[in-house]
PDB file of C-alpha atoms in Angstrom:
ATOM      1  CA  MET A   1     -78.164 271.340  44.513  1.00  0.00           C
ATOM      2  CA  GLU A   2     -74.793 272.252  45.960  1.00  0.00           C
ATOM      3  CA  LYS A   3     -71.588 270.667  44.709  1.00  0.00           C
ATOM      4  CA  VAL A   4     -70.457 267.364  46.228  1.00  0.00           C
ATOM      5  CA  ASN A   5     -66.824 266.275  46.740  1.00  0.00           C
ATOM      6  CA  ALA A   6     -65.525 262.693  46.859  1.00  0.00           C
ATOM      7  CA  VAL A   7     -62.198 260.858  46.651  1.00  0.00           C
ATOM      8  CA  GLY A   8     -61.387 257.537  45.016  1.00  0.00           C
ATOM      9  CA  ARG A   9     -58.122 255.587  45.114  1.00  0.00           C
ATOM     10  CA  ARG A  10     -56.730 252.591  43.221  1.00  0.00           C
ATOM     11  CA  LYS A  11     -53.094 251.407  43.317  1.00  0.00           C
ATOM     12  CA  ALA A  12     -51.103 254.688  43.207  1.00  0.00           C
ATOM     13  CA  ALA A  13     -53.881 256.756  41.583  1.00  0.00           C
ATOM     14  CA  ILE A  14     -55.968 259.343  43.430  1.00  0.00           C
ATOM     15  CA  ALA A  15     -59.115 260.885  41.923  1.00  0.00           C
ATOM     16  CA  ARG A  16     -60.794 263.917  43.493  1.00  0.00           C
ATOM     17  CA  VAL A  17     -64.208 264.723  41.996  1.00  0.00           C
ATOM     18  CA  ILE A  18     -66.593 267.649  42.274  1.00  0.00           C
ATOM     19  CA  VAL A  19     -70.114 266.785  41.127  1.00  0.00           C
ATOM     20  CA  GLY A  20     -72.793 269.372  40.423  1.00  0.00           C
ATOM     21  CA  GLU A  21     -75.951 269.669  38.369  1.00  0.00           C
ATOM     22  CA  GLY A  22     -75.372 269.940  34.651  1.00  0.00           C
ATOM     23  CA  ASN A  23     -75.707 268.227  31.301  1.00  0.00           C
ATOM     24  CA  GLY A  24     -73.251 265.321  31.630  1.00  0.00           C
ATOM     25  CA  ALA A  25     -69.841 266.910  30.934  1.00  0.00           C
ATOM     26  CA  ILE A  26     -66.876 265.107  32.509  1.00  0.00           C
ATOM     27  CA  THR A  27     -63.687 267.205  32.729  1.00  0.00           C
ATOM     28  CA  ILE A  28     -60.445 265.563  33.861  1.00  0.00           C
ATOM     29  CA  ASN A  29     -57.481 267.837  34.655  1.00  0.00           C
ATOM     30  CA  LYS A  30     -59.114 270.570  32.501  1.00  0.00           C
ATOM     31  CA  ARG A  31     -59.507 268.167  29.534  1.00  0.00           C
ATOM     32  CA  PRO A  32     -62.644 266.357  28.302  1.00  0.00           C
ATOM     33  CA  LEU A  33     -63.037 262.662  29.128  1.00  0.00           C
ATOM     34  CA  GLU A  34     -62.609 261.630  25.476  1.00  0.00           C
ATOM     35  CA  VAL A  35     -59.243 263.441  25.260  1.00  0.00           C
ATOM     36  CA  TYR A  36     -57.869 262.227  28.619  1.00  0.00           C
ATOM     37  CA  PHE A  37     -59.012 258.608  28.117  1.00  0.00           C
ATOM     38  CA  PRO A  38     -59.020 257.956  24.340  1.00  0.00           C
ATOM     39  CA  SER A  39     -59.772 254.253  24.915  1.00  0.00           C
ATOM     40  CA  SER A  40     -63.491 253.469  24.794  1.00  0.00           C
ATOM     41  CA  ILE A  41     -62.970 250.720  27.410  1.00  0.00           C
ATOM     42  CA  LEU A  42     -61.606 253.206  29.954  1.00  0.00           C
ATOM     43  CA  GLN A  43     -64.412 255.658  29.151  1.00  0.00           C
ATOM     44  CA  TYR A  44     -66.888 252.845  29.805  1.00  0.00           C
ATOM     45  CA  ILE A  45     -65.213 252.050  33.170  1.00  0.00           C
ATOM     46  CA  VAL A  46     -65.469 255.702  34.237  1.00  0.00           C
ATOM     47  CA  LYS A  47     -69.161 255.955  33.247  1.00  0.00           C
ATOM     48  CA  GLN A  48     -70.290 252.659  34.822  1.00  0.00           C
ATOM     49  CA  PRO A  49     -71.795 254.166  38.038  1.00  0.00           C
ATOM     50  CA  LEU A  50     -73.657 256.800  35.980  1.00  0.00           C
ATOM     51  CA  ASN A  51     -74.977 254.159  33.568  1.00  0.00           C
ATOM     52  CA  THR A  52     -76.149 251.986  36.469  1.00  0.00           C
ATOM     53  CA  LEU A  53     -78.273 254.849  37.839  1.00  0.00           C
ATOM     54  CA  ASP A  54     -79.267 256.281  34.397  1.00  0.00           C
ATOM     55  CA  ALA A  55     -77.678 259.615  35.381  1.00  0.00           C
ATOM     56  CA  GLU A  56     -75.302 260.213  32.420  1.00  0.00           C
ATOM     57  CA  SER A  57     -76.802 263.614  31.555  1.00  0.00           C
ATOM     58  CA  LYS A  58     -77.803 264.819  35.043  1.00  0.00           C
ATOM     59  CA  TYR A  59     -74.449 265.892  36.483  1.00  0.00           C
ATOM     60  CA  ASP A  60     -71.334 267.794  35.454  1.00  0.00           C
ATOM     61  CA  ILE A  61     -68.211 266.178  36.916  1.00  0.00           C
ATOM     62  CA  ASN A  62     -64.918 267.998  37.423  1.00  0.00           C
ATOM     63  CA  VAL A  63     -62.008 265.663  38.221  1.00  0.00           C
ATOM     64  CA  TYR A  64     -58.450 266.085  39.498  1.00  0.00           C
ATOM     65  CA  LEU A  65     -56.462 262.898  38.780  1.00  0.00           C
ATOM     66  CA  ASP A  66     -52.952 262.235  40.067  1.00  0.00           C
ATOM     67  CA  GLY A  67     -50.570 259.287  40.174  1.00  0.00           C
ATOM     68  CA  GLY A  68     -50.703 255.760  38.831  1.00  0.00           C
ATOM     69  CA  GLY A  69     -51.327 254.524  35.304  1.00  0.00           C
ATOM     70  CA  TYR A  70     -54.312 255.003  33.052  1.00  0.00           C
ATOM     71  CA  LYS A  71     -56.136 251.832  34.212  1.00  0.00           C
ATOM     72  CA  GLY A  72     -55.667 252.646  37.903  1.00  0.00           C
ATOM     73  CA  GLN A  73     -56.749 256.235  37.285  1.00  0.00           C
ATOM     74  CA  ALA A  74     -59.917 255.094  35.507  1.00  0.00           C
ATOM     75  CA  GLU A  75     -60.841 252.743  38.347  1.00  0.00           C
ATOM     76  CA  ALA A  76     -60.055 255.376  41.001  1.00  0.00           C
ATOM     77  CA  LEU A  77     -62.333 257.778  39.134  1.00  0.00           C
ATOM     78  CA  ARG A  78     -65.108 255.162  39.004  1.00  0.00           C
ATOM     79  CA  LEU A  79     -64.941 254.773  42.806  1.00  0.00           C
ATOM     80  CA  ALA A  80     -64.925 258.555  43.357  1.00  0.00           C
ATOM     81  CA  ILE A  81     -67.963 259.073  41.097  1.00  0.00           C
ATOM     82  CA  ALA A  82     -69.850 256.264  42.869  1.00  0.00           C
ATOM     83  CA  ARG A  83     -69.079 257.777  46.282  1.00  0.00           C
ATOM     84  CA  ALA A  84     -70.235 261.215  45.126  1.00  0.00           C
ATOM     85  CA  LEU A  85     -73.498 259.797  43.748  1.00  0.00           C
ATOM     86  CA  VAL A  86     -74.170 258.138  47.112  1.00  0.00           C
ATOM     87  CA  LYS A  87     -73.579 261.474  48.888  1.00  0.00           C
ATOM     88  CA  ILE A  88     -76.157 263.045  46.560  1.00  0.00           C
ATOM     89  CA  ASN A  89     -78.732 260.254  47.039  1.00  0.00           C
ATOM     90  CA  PRO A  90     -78.021 257.639  49.762  1.00  0.00           C
ATOM     91  CA  GLU A  91     -80.785 255.370  48.403  1.00  0.00           C
ATOM     92  CA  ASP A  92     -78.594 254.576  45.374  1.00  0.00           C
ATOM     93  CA  LYS A  93     -75.929 252.922  47.547  1.00  0.00           C
ATOM     94  CA  HIS A  94     -77.408 249.423  47.323  1.00  0.00           C
ATOM     95  CA  ALA A  95     -77.572 249.436  43.520  1.00  0.00           C
ATOM     96  CA  LEU A  96     -73.946 250.593  43.279  1.00  0.00           C
ATOM     97  CA  ARG A  97     -72.726 248.129  45.925  1.00  0.00           C
ATOM     98  CA  VAL A  98     -74.355 245.193  44.102  1.00  0.00           C
ATOM     99  CA  GLU A  99     -72.368 246.150  40.976  1.00  0.00           C
ATOM    100  CA  GLY A 100     -69.164 246.400  43.073  1.00  0.00           C
ATOM    101  CA  PHE A 101     -68.549 250.125  42.550  1.00  0.00           C
ATOM    102  CA  MET A 102     -68.512 251.052  46.264  1.00  0.00           C
ATOM    103  CA  THR A 103     -65.612 248.761  47.232  1.00  0.00           C
ATOM    104  CA  ARG A 104     -62.053 250.080  47.157  1.00  0.00           C
ATOM    105  CA  ASP A 105     -59.806 247.508  45.503  1.00  0.00           C
ATOM    106  CA  PRO A 106     -56.984 246.948  48.044  1.00  0.00           C
ATOM    107  CA  ARG A 107     -54.568 245.228  45.657  1.00  0.00           C
ATOM    108  CA  ALA A 108     -51.299 247.091  45.175  1.00  0.00           C
ATOM    109  CA  VAL A 109     -47.761 246.311  44.075  1.00  0.00           C
ATOM    110  CA  GLU A 110     -45.836 244.180  46.555  1.00  0.00           C
ATOM    111  CA  ARG A 111     -42.587 245.700  47.759  1.00  0.00           C
ATOM    112  CA  LYS A 112     -39.187 244.441  46.629  1.00  0.00           C
ATOM    113  CA  LYS A 113     -37.335 242.448  49.295  1.00  0.00           C
ATOM    114  CA  PRO A 114     -33.594 242.889  50.013  1.00  0.00           C
ATOM    115  CA  GLY A 115     -31.352 240.160  48.639  1.00  0.00           C
ATOM    116  CA  GLN A 116     -33.834 239.363  45.861  1.00  0.00           C
ATOM    117  CA  PRO A 117     -34.147 240.706  42.325  1.00  0.00           C
ATOM    118  CA  LYS A 118     -37.914 241.354  42.650  1.00  0.00           C
ATOM    119  CA  ALA A 119     -40.710 240.956  45.193  1.00  0.00           C
ATOM    120  CA  ARG A 120     -41.003 237.174  44.876  1.00  0.00           C
ATOM    121  CA  LYS A 121     -38.314 236.138  42.406  1.00  0.00           C
ATOM    122  CA  ARG A 122     -35.143 234.673  43.906  1.00  0.00           C
ATOM    123  CA  PHE A 123     -31.602 234.607  42.624  1.00  0.00           C
ATOM    124  CA  GLN A 124     -30.621 231.242  41.141  1.00  0.00           C
ATOM    125  CA  PHE A 125     -29.601 228.727  43.801  1.00  0.00           C
ATOM    126  CA  SER A 126     -26.174 227.150  43.462  1.00  0.00           C
ATOM    127  CA  LYS A 127     -25.582 224.014  45.477  1.00  0.00           C
ATOM    128  CA  ARG A 128     -21.802 223.973  44.831  1.00  0.00           C
TER     129      ARG A 128
END
C-alpha cells in the first residue's frame, strides 16, 4: 500500500496526515500522540475513526498540526484521519458518515464589529 494524504480543518486548526501501513503509531509534529495530547479525552477523539473501523493497529499515521487550540486540533485531526481512511477503502465511508466523522464542522469565531466591544455585546445604552 502506498501512503495516503488527507487534510482536516476545524476552527483555526489545520491537520495534514500521511497514512501508511504499520503497527498503529500516531506521530504528531514529531512527537507521539500521548505526549502531544496528554488528555485521554483528546486521545479518544483522535482515535474515534480508527476505533469505528477496528483499524487501531493497521496504520502508522504521521501528522502535521498547525493553528488553533488543542480541542480544535484534535477534531481537525479526527476529520483528516477519517478522510484518509476513506481514500484507502471507499466502502468505509458510510460507517464513518453515520458516526459524523466525515462532516467538517463549519462553526468558527464570529468577527468583532466596529463600535462594539465584542461580536455581539453592545456598549451600555444611555437614554440621557
